[in-house]
């Protein structure tokens, strides 16, 4: 069933709020990755506030759905969702990337409640997610594993090792989501290392492929529902996104992959986000 | 040569022990990367096909998948050649398994030069140093079949990541568990002596015993210590040996950079400086050949241990 309008409005509101928080905490930290956090905002928020079966009071509940941020540099948006969902105090966000704070530069499962897997070195998330999904099948547990990947990330060879394995073991409880923003650190994906026909590549590895507008919460939620209805093979949702989405001067710019936000840019970004974009 | 033999390769003992443990523990799962016939994880696969996962020739994926499996309550044993545990699996082993202290057991078989004819590409001489440097990891290196079966069980029962280093072949039985007890982190004095101490691990343990025989015939009393746990290393025993004998010779089928010898030297430097000499592969690549010829050429011999011990005693 499609997401009703009230829920859409609610999720959109959260995404606006979270973008604001993101700019605040990255400005304060003077490091971190704005571009990829902004492109993944609707995807992560739709999962944590609508689709995933989780209980922040029981972060280690065995039957919970798992979310893995393969593109670990998107950590700030994950942390905002976890905090706002109640896994740890929202106040902790103010200490992102600071000495002594559990909010590491990249997600650390040992330190931060709700983080399912330590990520950062790209490509490992899908593989570990396949392991979790295989564990669910072997242990006869009913949960889903969601793995969010960057499109630069799928240049890593292990992605395709994992893709083969997920297909072999028929992991229909594994749902990949590709944050397809077309930009990586050194330039556009097409400049740095073209991916060619992304849909055909995943299909060739035995995956069912869905597509969605990654900035439309309704489309993301609908795609997740469709993915869950597919049996016998893993599914990937190719989510079309814009790197830096919501802050016009960051949009589509590889320079904002991991750049510290200066005072003028901070003011401009906040003014734009306050305008409700 | 010291010790008797049972006719079972160390890796075969490993596979059979996995089956024994698999019967007792439903949460033990085994992964392999298309070398299950070599690692002998195939023995487990035959009995427990539903708990055995062959990921194909994709060692890195095997390691990362095992991390995921461990987070949902399974205890994965992952298997490949010892050289590939570090060369192919290093990132997920560090970034997922060690970093978050996941309960994954990494088993490297064909350690040292034991896959002799396959050549330097398949020899493992830089695995101990890698795993030693990983926080949370333990490093075990048994010396014969009976010690292997005890080690495998101890590895399973330990909560946390372990690297288990196994030899390809059948080795002379030297561990003497009629008399000794296997405990992670505790070295075993196989033979007492007062002049010099020979500290060995894995394959080199029986060579150290042979060296002690030779030294005895020349009037030198050599103590022989089997270090089956390289990390955590048995600091107390090493310091005791340094206090009670004139010096130490270490012996390992591994690079002398960062392996057992380095671990022993670190203990000595910090606690009780004493003369120490290293038997192991020097700063060189190895080559194809029959095993004994390689061991001879690269100095992994009782003779080399004897010569280094005599220099210390002189």
XYZ file of C-alpha atoms in Angstrom:
591
model
C 0.000 0.000 0.000
C 1.326 3.396 -0.940
C 2.342 5.821 1.748
C -0.537 8.145 2.736
C -0.198 11.896 2.372
C 0.078 12.547 6.116
C 3.065 10.253 6.405
C 4.664 11.825 3.367
C 4.296 15.276 4.874
C 5.689 14.002 8.147
C 8.729 12.396 6.497
C 9.385 15.445 4.316
C 9.310 17.582 7.442
C 11.834 15.326 9.104
C 14.121 15.463 6.073
C 14.067 19.268 6.126
C 14.850 19.314 9.819
C 17.618 16.735 9.438
C 19.282 18.690 6.629
C 19.368 21.709 8.899
C 20.865 19.675 11.715
C 23.389 18.209 9.306
C 24.678 21.615 8.236
C 24.850 22.707 11.889
C 26.847 19.747 13.110
C 29.195 19.633 10.125
C 29.839 23.368 10.491
C 30.616 22.821 14.153
C 32.828 19.796 13.466
C 34.658 21.608 10.637
C 35.070 18.273 8.880
C 32.850 15.458 7.604
C 30.947 14.780 4.390
C 27.991 16.997 3.454
C 27.431 15.906 -0.183
C 26.701 12.222 0.349
C 24.771 12.832 3.567
C 22.399 15.207 1.778
C 21.859 12.835 -1.142
C 20.920 9.993 1.234
C 18.590 11.993 3.491
C 15.237 10.739 2.175
C 16.471 7.162 1.845
C 17.816 6.848 5.385
C 14.931 8.776 6.953
C 12.282 6.720 5.135
C 13.878 3.527 6.425
C 14.303 4.627 10.044
C 10.964 6.446 10.412
C 8.699 4.387 8.188
C 9.889 1.060 6.888
C 12.245 -0.658 9.271
C 11.098 -2.943 12.049
C 13.253 -1.634 14.910
C 12.966 -0.830 18.590
C 15.415 1.798 19.886
C 14.782 0.582 23.433
C 16.106 -2.836 22.405
C 18.937 -2.046 19.963
C 20.108 -5.677 20.023
C 16.665 -7.286 19.601
C 17.341 -10.382 17.488
C 14.458 -9.963 15.041
C 15.147 -6.303 14.205
C 15.737 -5.182 10.653
C 19.354 -4.183 10.007
C 20.557 -1.083 8.200
C 24.133 -0.906 6.956
C 25.608 2.323 5.678
C 28.016 0.905 3.124
C 28.985 4.442 2.155
C 30.214 5.071 5.686
C 31.131 8.697 5.021
C 27.398 9.444 5.102
C 27.649 8.840 8.857
C 26.280 12.241 9.955
C 22.866 11.570 8.378
C 22.801 8.096 9.933
C 23.676 9.552 13.339
C 20.935 12.181 13.060
C 18.374 9.472 12.306
C 19.566 7.233 15.133
C 19.524 10.090 17.622
C 16.118 11.378 16.547
C 14.772 7.824 16.634
C 15.967 7.502 20.229
C 19.041 5.283 20.097
C 21.137 7.909 21.914
C 20.683 11.532 23.054
C 20.233 14.127 20.309
C 22.695 16.301 22.237
C 25.492 13.864 21.286
C 25.254 15.140 17.704
C 26.867 18.388 18.808
C 30.063 16.445 19.509
C 30.322 14.667 16.162
C 33.953 13.889 15.274
C 35.208 15.338 18.550
C 37.696 13.606 20.805
C 35.903 11.562 23.445
C 32.558 11.391 21.611
C 31.224 8.009 20.444
C 30.267 9.546 17.085
C 33.351 8.562 15.122
C 34.248 10.017 11.727
C 32.882 6.827 10.207
C 30.293 4.535 11.849
C 31.614 2.320 14.636
C 29.352 -0.506 15.787
C 31.347 -0.910 18.980
C 30.718 2.635 20.171
C 27.390 3.860 18.852
C 24.027 2.245 19.739
C 22.072 1.376 16.610
C 25.071 1.196 14.292
C 24.947 -2.368 12.982
C 28.324 -2.487 11.263
C 31.502 -0.453 11.290
C 31.969 0.958 7.817
C 34.222 3.411 6.044
C 36.447 1.337 3.769
C 34.021 1.102 0.869
C 32.409 -2.064 -0.399
C 32.438 -4.168 2.765
C 28.887 -3.298 3.756
C 27.099 -5.295 1.081
C 29.231 -8.321 1.811
C 28.664 -8.174 5.566
C 24.981 -7.522 4.900
C 24.874 -10.672 2.807
C 26.389 -12.481 5.808
C 23.658 -11.131 8.073
C 20.957 -12.122 5.598
C 22.481 -15.581 5.266
C 22.523 -15.794 9.056
C 18.828 -14.920 9.148
C 18.049 -17.666 6.636
C 20.222 -20.222 8.432
C 18.849 -19.297 11.852
C 15.266 -19.067 10.523
C 14.797 -15.465 11.568
C 12.510 -13.054 9.777
C 14.293 -9.785 9.335
C 15.451 -7.681 6.430
C 18.928 -6.318 5.848
C 19.166 -2.974 4.064
C 22.510 -1.910 2.613
C 22.916 1.636 1.311
C 25.727 1.965 -1.223
C 27.186 4.931 -3.024
C 27.532 4.723 -6.781
C 31.268 5.385 -6.520
C 31.359 2.598 -3.947
C 30.215 -0.040 -6.419
C 33.492 0.410 -8.278
C 34.949 -1.744 -5.487
C 35.476 -5.345 -6.568
C 34.072 -6.870 -3.390
C 30.643 -5.422 -4.262
C 30.455 -7.860 -7.139
C 31.796 -10.759 -5.069
C 28.989 -10.057 -2.618
C 26.467 -9.640 -5.432
C 27.327 -13.117 -6.711
C 27.107 -14.657 -3.249
C 23.756 -13.008 -2.418
C 22.386 -14.415 -5.623
C 23.789 -17.912 -5.034
C 22.336 -18.053 -1.511
C 18.979 -16.600 -2.696
C 19.023 -13.803 -0.159
C 15.605 -12.255 -0.761
C 15.867 -10.756 2.731
C 18.727 -8.547 1.516
C 17.729 -5.211 -0.022
C 20.426 -3.062 -1.564
C 19.831 0.617 -2.177
C 22.082 2.540 -4.534
C 22.441 6.248 -3.770
C 22.938 7.040 -7.427
C 24.066 10.660 -7.321
C 26.611 10.329 -10.106
C 29.411 12.116 -8.265
C 32.409 10.837 -6.341
C 35.418 12.457 -4.692
C 37.557 13.203 -7.736
C 34.761 14.104 -10.140
C 31.669 12.623 -11.708
C 31.348 8.857 -11.786
C 31.426 9.041 -15.571
C 34.747 10.892 -15.491
C 36.429 8.791 -12.830
C 35.212 5.281 -13.657
C 32.020 4.902 -15.662
C 29.582 2.308 -14.373
C 27.985 1.641 -17.734
C 24.559 0.083 -17.579
C 24.031 -0.196 -13.838
C 20.675 -1.960 -14.124
C 22.045 -4.541 -16.536
C 25.063 -5.174 -14.318
C 22.942 -6.023 -11.275
C 20.523 -8.070 -13.339
C 23.433 -10.002 -14.776
C 24.461 -10.870 -11.224
C 21.041 -12.331 -10.528
C 19.446 -9.394 -8.732
C 15.999 -7.968 -9.290
C 16.331 -4.239 -9.990
C 13.853 -1.514 -9.006
C 14.211 2.209 -9.630
C 12.966 5.159 -7.610
C 13.404 8.880 -7.143
C 15.658 8.896 -4.086
C 14.401 12.276 -2.924
C 10.718 11.289 -2.993
C 9.877 9.647 0.336
C 6.754 8.072 -1.138
C 8.678 6.544 -4.015
C 11.393 5.227 -1.700
C 8.843 3.618 0.626
C 6.903 2.109 -2.277
C 10.102 0.658 -3.717
C 10.950 -0.927 -0.360
C 7.488 -2.510 -0.254
C 7.967 -3.858 -3.765
C 11.406 -5.184 -2.865
C 9.987 -7.082 0.107
C 7.404 -8.755 -2.096
C 10.055 -10.285 -4.363
C 11.070 -13.824 -3.391
C 13.990 -16.028 -4.333
C 16.617 -13.418 -5.143
C 18.156 -10.257 -3.716
C 16.791 -6.878 -4.792
C 18.482 -3.561 -5.399
C 16.693 -0.230 -5.572
C 18.521 2.207 -7.804
C 17.646 5.513 -6.189
C 18.285 8.514 -8.410
C 19.655 11.268 -6.224
C 21.551 14.550 -6.301
C 24.753 14.895 -4.340
C 24.404 17.812 -1.923
C 20.621 17.869 -2.420
C 18.919 20.844 -0.784
C 21.873 23.212 -0.716
C 22.093 24.621 -4.231
C 25.789 25.466 -4.236
C 26.652 21.933 -3.074
C 24.419 20.135 -5.558
C 26.258 17.927 -8.026
C 29.640 19.213 -6.844
C 32.362 16.712 -6.073
C 34.169 19.506 -4.208
C 31.528 19.194 -1.457
C 32.150 15.480 -0.929
C 34.146 16.080 2.202
C 34.841 19.784 2.539
C 34.640 21.788 5.755
C 31.851 24.401 5.707
C 33.065 28.016 6.071
C 31.063 30.824 7.791
C 29.662 32.356 4.596
C 28.664 29.007 3.150
C 27.091 28.088 6.473
C 24.890 31.211 6.424
C 23.925 30.662 2.803
C 23.079 26.983 3.374
C 21.006 27.732 6.448
C 19.110 30.513 4.690
C 18.298 28.195 1.819
C 17.206 25.317 4.060
C 15.041 27.687 6.126
C 13.280 28.495 2.870
C 11.923 24.973 2.937
C 13.680 23.528 -0.097
C 63.588 -36.803 14.814
C 61.635 -36.290 18.024
C 58.057 -37.460 18.431
C 55.858 -40.111 16.868
C 53.289 -39.664 14.116
C 49.610 -40.582 13.881
C 49.278 -40.587 10.121
C 46.956 -37.585 10.066
C 47.808 -34.246 8.576
C 47.243 -31.304 10.876
C 44.575 -29.951 8.539
C 42.720 -33.277 8.616
C 42.696 -33.201 12.417
C 41.308 -29.684 12.110
C 38.459 -30.773 9.818
C 37.528 -33.681 12.052
C 37.588 -31.493 15.143
C 35.238 -29.053 13.445
C 32.793 -31.919 12.961
C 33.024 -32.864 16.646
C 32.377 -29.271 17.648
C 29.626 -28.902 15.069
C 27.736 -31.760 16.720
C 27.893 -29.988 20.077
C 27.377 -26.419 18.930
C 24.610 -25.525 16.499
C 25.948 -21.991 16.038
C 29.240 -23.081 14.475
C 29.309 -22.329 10.750
C 32.132 -22.839 8.276
C 33.037 -20.849 5.175
C 35.543 -21.651 2.489
C 36.723 -20.036 -0.723
C 36.990 -22.970 -3.105
C 39.839 -24.706 -1.290
C 37.788 -26.879 1.076
C 39.544 -30.021 -0.098
C 42.866 -28.464 0.866
C 41.805 -26.802 4.105
C 39.787 -29.946 4.995
C 36.741 -27.853 5.815
C 35.132 -30.282 3.348
C 34.986 -32.796 6.200
C 32.595 -30.462 7.998
C 30.709 -29.734 4.767
C 29.893 -33.409 4.297
C 28.312 -33.711 7.732
C 26.723 -30.269 8.006
C 25.967 -29.020 4.485
C 23.394 -26.540 5.827
C 26.084 -24.858 7.938
C 28.806 -24.801 5.309
C 29.067 -21.977 2.791
C 31.411 -22.062 -0.177
C 31.725 -18.489 -1.449
C 33.888 -19.339 -4.429
C 37.205 -17.677 -5.163
C 36.379 -14.530 -3.227
C 38.325 -14.553 0.024
C 37.621 -10.933 0.904
C 33.904 -11.512 0.558
C 34.215 -14.630 2.715
C 35.786 -12.602 5.520
C 33.233 -9.782 5.301
C 30.304 -12.216 5.132
C 31.614 -13.995 8.203
C 31.533 -10.665 10.035
C 27.847 -10.353 9.174
C 27.143 -13.932 10.228
C 28.820 -13.359 13.578
C 26.600 -10.349 14.322
C 23.529 -12.584 14.174
C 24.895 -15.138 16.625
C 26.906 -17.588 14.578
C 30.546 -18.467 15.186
C 32.118 -18.612 11.730
C 35.354 -20.423 10.957
C 36.679 -19.066 7.655
C 39.194 -21.051 5.675
C 41.803 -20.382 3.061
C 45.551 -20.649 2.576
C 47.466 -18.823 5.305
C 48.996 -16.368 2.828
C 45.551 -15.323 1.583
C 44.167 -14.693 5.071
C 46.294 -11.580 5.174
C 46.779 -10.762 1.498
C 43.169 -11.163 0.395
C 41.128 -10.716 3.574
C 43.052 -7.970 5.360
C 40.501 -5.166 5.044
C 37.402 -6.923 6.408
C 39.555 -8.647 9.024
C 40.793 -5.297 10.306
C 37.845 -3.009 9.590
C 34.986 -5.314 10.528
C 36.223 -8.249 12.603
C 39.053 -6.796 14.701
C 37.636 -3.267 14.999
C 34.354 -4.456 16.491
C 35.798 -7.536 18.222
C 33.583 -9.930 16.291
C 33.611 -13.609 17.158
C 35.122 -14.854 13.892
C 37.842 -17.500 13.612
C 40.263 -17.088 10.750
C 42.017 -20.320 9.858
C 45.089 -20.196 7.654
C 46.326 -23.520 6.452
C 49.441 -24.324 4.391
C 51.402 -22.073 6.743
C 55.036 -21.203 6.180
C 56.604 -22.994 3.224
C 54.497 -26.123 3.653
C 52.834 -25.703 0.256
C 56.368 -25.999 -1.028
C 55.914 -26.797 -4.721
C 53.414 -23.965 -5.281
C 56.209 -21.493 -4.691
C 56.658 -18.132 -3.000
C 53.238 -16.910 -4.159
C 51.636 -19.516 -1.910
C 54.066 -19.457 1.000
C 52.905 -17.709 4.156
C 55.659 -15.816 5.888
C 53.882 -12.588 6.790
C 50.672 -13.703 8.468
C 51.734 -13.839 12.117
C 52.990 -10.258 12.052
C 49.733 -8.993 10.525
C 47.474 -10.722 13.039
C 49.739 -9.801 15.963
C 49.285 -6.139 15.098
C 45.485 -6.368 15.099
C 43.859 -5.327 18.375
C 41.461 -7.941 19.805
C 42.931 -10.811 17.749
C 44.570 -13.838 19.323
C 47.154 -15.803 17.348
C 47.453 -19.568 17.796
C 49.957 -21.837 16.106
C 49.777 -25.497 17.154
C 52.667 -27.872 16.601
C 51.019 -31.258 16.032
C 47.701 -33.096 15.690
C 46.739 -33.478 19.346
C 47.577 -29.838 19.971
C 45.522 -28.829 16.926
C 42.367 -30.525 18.176
C 42.761 -28.853 21.573
C 43.495 -25.513 19.943
C 40.434 -25.676 17.687
C 38.144 -26.278 20.639
C 39.802 -23.497 22.659
C 39.473 -21.167 19.675
C 35.749 -21.919 19.442
C 35.178 -21.375 23.154
C 37.114 -18.101 23.232
C 34.748 -15.166 22.692
C 36.486 -12.979 20.134
C 38.504 -13.117 16.936
C 41.326 -15.626 16.594
C 43.840 -16.442 13.907
C 44.627 -20.157 13.849
C 47.722 -21.047 11.859
C 47.842 -24.592 10.559
C 50.435 -26.641 8.771
C 49.691 -28.575 5.618
C 51.250 -31.855 6.684
C 51.324 -34.432 9.366
C 53.844 -33.431 12.050
C 55.672 -35.500 14.664
C 53.741 -35.582 17.908
C 55.708 -33.554 20.392
C 53.097 -31.765 22.473
C 52.744 -34.522 25.084
C 49.251 -33.841 26.389
C 49.439 -36.891 28.611
C 51.559 -34.609 30.780
C 50.603 -31.103 29.727
C 47.427 -29.057 29.609
C 46.410 -26.787 26.743
C 45.602 -23.291 27.833
C 45.483 -20.259 25.535
C 48.391 -17.959 26.367
C 50.428 -20.548 28.263
C 53.615 -21.861 26.752
C 54.733 -25.391 27.479
C 58.219 -26.461 28.581
C 58.743 -29.643 26.598
C 62.240 -30.238 27.894
C 64.117 -28.602 30.731
C 67.607 -27.198 30.343
C 69.890 -24.700 32.000
C 72.260 -23.263 29.386
C 70.029 -21.894 26.660
C 66.314 -21.780 25.830
C 64.877 -22.690 22.439
C 61.446 -21.115 21.943
C 59.566 -22.457 18.940
C 56.100 -22.476 17.437
C 54.211 -24.684 14.984
C 56.308 -26.743 12.644
C 59.589 -25.626 14.220
C 58.826 -27.172 17.609
C 60.006 -30.639 16.642
C 63.068 -29.094 14.988
C 63.868 -27.356 18.273
C 63.637 -30.685 20.079
C 66.004 -32.218 17.536
C 68.356 -29.270 18.038
C 68.254 -29.861 21.798
C 69.319 -33.485 21.197
C 72.297 -32.321 19.171
C 73.218 -29.700 21.736
C 73.001 -32.293 24.516
C 75.435 -34.488 22.661
C 77.834 -31.537 22.688
C 77.394 -30.939 26.398
C 74.954 -28.041 26.148
C 71.733 -28.238 28.102
C 68.912 -26.651 26.108
C 65.435 -25.946 27.396
C 62.706 -26.291 24.765
C 59.530 -24.234 24.967
C 56.499 -24.703 22.742
C 54.665 -21.414 22.232
C 51.317 -22.418 20.730
C 49.847 -19.003 21.515
C 51.833 -16.193 19.940
C 49.333 -13.600 21.124
C 48.888 -13.153 23.994
C 52.431 -14.367 24.477
C 53.439 -16.094 27.702
C 55.462 -13.229 29.132
C 56.088 -14.826 32.520
C 57.524 -17.976 31.009
C 59.784 -16.042 28.626
C 61.127 -13.846 31.422
C 61.689 -16.936 33.548
C 63.643 -18.615 30.761
C 65.740 -15.482 30.260
C 66.509 -15.482 33.976
C 67.374 -19.147 34.247
C 69.372 -19.651 31.027
C 71.998 -17.592 29.232
C 69.868 -16.586 26.279
C 67.125 -17.499 23.852
C 66.867 -18.778 20.299
C 63.464 -18.409 18.667
C 62.364 -20.624 15.777
C 59.403 -20.116 13.462
C 58.389 -20.933 9.909
C 57.711 -17.266 9.183
C 59.582 -14.064 8.495
C 61.806 -13.053 11.372
C 60.206 -9.617 11.044
C 57.246 -9.322 13.356
C 56.646 -12.967 14.171
C 57.361 -15.125 17.224
C 60.934 -13.903 17.502
C 59.839 -10.284 17.540
C 57.187 -11.043 20.145
C 59.782 -12.721 22.368
C 62.287 -9.890 21.829
C 59.651 -7.308 22.785
C 59.061 -9.134 26.062
C 62.791 -9.363 26.755
C 63.532 -5.738 25.878
C 60.802 -4.477 28.175
C 61.301 -6.862 31.077
C 64.604 -8.656 31.131
C 67.129 -7.892 28.416
C 68.937 -11.080 27.370
C 70.784 -12.357 24.299
C 68.336 -13.527 21.642
C 68.837 -15.000 18.177
C 66.216 -15.596 15.492
C 65.621 -18.600 13.256
C 63.112 -17.867 10.525
C 62.868 -16.673 6.951
C 65.202 -13.716 6.457
C 64.249 -10.692 4.342
C 63.743 -12.691 1.167
C 61.174 -14.363 -1.062
C 61.222 -18.146 -1.110
C 60.830 -20.448 -4.144
C 59.437 -23.706 -5.495
C 60.954 -26.989 -4.442
C 60.617 -30.015 -2.247
C 59.888 -29.053 1.320
C 63.094 -30.258 2.931
C 65.275 -28.503 0.346
C 63.447 -25.245 0.992
C 63.715 -25.592 4.757
C 67.433 -26.219 4.363
C 68.010 -23.266 2.036
C 66.045 -20.789 4.134
C 67.599 -21.877 7.406
C 64.563 -23.495 9.032
C 66.622 -26.358 10.412
C 67.707 -27.926 13.657
C 71.262 -27.254 12.525
C 70.636 -23.504 12.324
C 69.056 -23.524 15.773
C 72.091 -25.403 17.122
C 74.544 -22.922 15.607
C 72.698 -19.912 17.012
C 72.376 -21.544 20.427
C 76.109 -22.284 20.532
C 76.934 -18.637 19.828
C 74.792 -17.573 22.765
C 76.313 -20.097 25.114
C 79.909 -19.373 24.044
